[in-house]
Structure formats: structure tokens, C-alpha cells
């Protein structure tokens, strides 16, 4: 076997979570990146705005990185692109809409980028490798899978896909191409595990249009539909159903307006003539003639729907008999904010329709039968389930074994693992620096796990600050101790416990040996330990304790 017949696949994100998808494909001479996504923080990540993958492996090998291919325009595949391009300005390849959406984000960060449009079934070169995109259906138009010819064999990243047999734009997942690649021989398949626990097939996006039609027909007053701004096909169906019933549509929310414009300008959205109106024109129309399509399907506090529900919207007021449709799935973690919004809408007399009550949403990801179909079309030698938590990937691995993939050839990898393949062998051969990087305000990576643990500690138990002034030479107590508590219990000056706590601190300081007095760090530690012990005993709590000892001039007798 020639020396260079190997390929490495290194997931930098997307395997510990649904989010921040990012893969590196590496050969002797080249490195190619597929996607650069972000994830939104989990509940315990206090104060964190975004989470992105650790790019250090790419930065260490910057001279080998030939470019990045986007599978589609969703945030979990494009969101960390500006952060990456800031450090590593490489060409970005993608289909027309994916690039247009990425370009918006890159422009917001005032970055320049080398964006190169590619079309499905048109091979292109990246360094020594040949790449080709295959069209797939998903909850955003213009999604693709990626095939890469490497010295070890053909690698397929299936993208986020479903096999919708009747897609809204008529553009099917490219069954033929996947089958043709399968005939040529696929070394490794990477495939979407999001719905690996769901049996059957994901229904066609068109079924949502039928459900919306029924709801619109029954509605007597205004209709508000909340969905994701990137779901152009969903927006299309709302527009079509509204137009068919003679209702006018106002588009509301910054990203909804931006994406509707991009979609229409680029031909992905066909706006029926005369159907769109501005939000301020609604007041001239009867509620029975209008539809509002808006962001806020996750109950995001600043979104249009949340403000309408809270009665804080300047132009839109919900009145009894209005219908509000949540045409989106509940993203885990958002249950409470969605529930709050729904409660408010119901109190105002609205009819609220969610996925539980009517088929107003379908997934953009493949269910079990579709996952098996992808495996059967491509018949890979090795299989790596991706895009999911461990449980999703675990079940996807079982499906693969069920259709005849050798269980020894299925890898449940973790972010940072180095998967190495030759034409007949595969395995996890090592690990690179990988993991989650927290973005907090302008800071990228300066908030680590230690800071998060502090934030969790503060949030859970509060904080007690003790401030004391010691004489510069004698180290006698000349000011304080003052005790300030935040988020702990409300300590009052007159509280006996407060006095007792102060006494504990004073005792430590006056009882300190000559040597201890000379060492402020040691004094602080002793104060902390004594106070912690006291608070634990008196209150049975463990707040964060922060001793502040300052040296002062002054008369120890004062
Ligand atoms: Zn997606
Ligand atoms: Zn995704």
C-alpha cells in the first residue's frame, strides 16, 4: 500500500451535542473543513452567549487548510464561521443560498471572505482532493451532502437531510447520486443522527401546508404564525395558503424580514403578487383579512411573538378569537419560555395551535427508515453517526448494524477524536485539542469551565465579602471587619449572627501568629476557612466567601 493511502476525519464539534457541527478531513497534503457551526448555551452555562468549537488543530496546521465547505445555512453549521475566518481566512465553498446567509453573518462582523459558489453535481478541487455536493432536502433550501475523493477512498458527509418525496420547491434529495456513489464504493459515511430514535419516515413538508390550510379556513379573525426565519419553505406555504384565501401577509421580526428578502431576491421564495403588506398597513385591514408571520417560535423574550403575547407590542394587539400557530419544534431548553408565551396568549383569548394539537410542523431530519435508506444507497465500508448526542448516535449505530454494516466498522467517536482510515482498516488513533469555547460578549475563550463553576456557585449560594483594614506595620485591625452579603441571606447590622461572624473574623486576625501576620495571602485563607465553617454551622449554606484585606496607615487605638 502506498504510504499516502490514508485519510483522517476529525470531528471538532457536533458529536457531543446537536449543534456546533464541524469536521476536518485530513490527508498527507491537505486539510478540508466541513461546516463551522455554533450552539446556544445550555441552562447551566450562565451568562454565555454562544458556544463554538475549539479551532486550535486547524490553526496549528494553517498551511495545510485548503478551504471550508458549507452543507447548508443553519446556525449549527455556519454560526462560528466569522470566528474561524478571523483567525484563519480560508475560502468558503457552498451553494448560493448557504453563501448568501453566511455572507450576512460575515458582513455583520465587518470581515471579508473569499466565498466560492458551487452547484450540486459539479465537482471542484480543493488542494489535491476532489469534492462534489449532492442535493438534499432539509428545513432550509439549498442544502447538500458532500463527497470527497481521498487517496484512501470516497468519503460522504450526508449533511442535514431527509428524503422528502414531495418537497415544496420540487427539488428532491439526490437519490441517484447517492446510489451512484454507493456503486463506486464508499469508504466512510457520516450521517445525521438527530431523529435516530424516531421510527418510520419524516412526513413531507407539504403536509404542513395542508394543516395550515385547515387552520386558516377555520379562523375567523387574525392569524399569527411563528416559525424559524430560515425555513423558507414554511414561509412559502404560509404565503401560498394566505394568498389562496385572500388574506394579506405582514412579515415581522428582523431575521424574518431579512430572510424573506434574500429568499425572494434569489428566487427561493415565490411571493404571490399583492399578498405582502407592511406591518403598519394592517390597521387599515380587518383582522379576518390578515396573517402575520413572525419570529419567536421558541418564546425568545425579545421576539415579536413574546412581545405580542406580553401585550408590549406597539402595533399588534391580540384580541379574543385570534389564532396563533407555533409552526416549529420545541428546542430542548426552551420549554419554559414557550409555555410562558402560550399562557399569555391564551389569557388574551387567542386560539393557540402547536405541534401537539395539529401537524403544523415536521422535522427536517431523517427518521429511522430514511437513515436505513441512506445506508443502503451508499453501502459504506465504515460508518460514523454524526449530528447528535451519544444516545442519538448509539441508536443510529444499531440501525446501521441492522442493515448489515459490520459493527466493528461503526465508530461512536467524540469531539477531538482522530478517526483514521486506509482502504481496508479504520480506527480511532488519537485525539486533538477539541472541546467547547465559550463566547461571552466580546470575549472568545476567556470564560472557561472554572469561571462557569464560579458563576454556578454564585447563582446557587450567593456571596459573602468580608472587608478588613490592617495597620501597615503592626497588622492590628484598624477598620472593619465589614461583612457584605449578596444573594445569600439578608444580613442586618443588628443581627446577632452578623455580629458573631464579625467576631469570628476578628478572632482569626488577632489570634494570628507573628509569621501569619506577615503573610496576607495566608491571613485571607484563614479568614475564609473560619468564616466558611461558621456560616456552614449557623446557616447550613456554602456561599462563595471573598476576604478583602487592605493595609492601612492609622492609629491602632482609634
Ligand atoms: Zn440544519
Ligand atoms: Zn444541523
Coordinates of C-alpha atoms in Angstrom, one line a residue, residues 106 495 499 518 558:
X106 CA -19.6 37.7 7.9
X495 CA -28.3 40.6 63.6
X499 CA -22.0 40.1 64.9
X518 CA 3.4 38.8 57.7
X558 CA -8.6 54.6 67.2

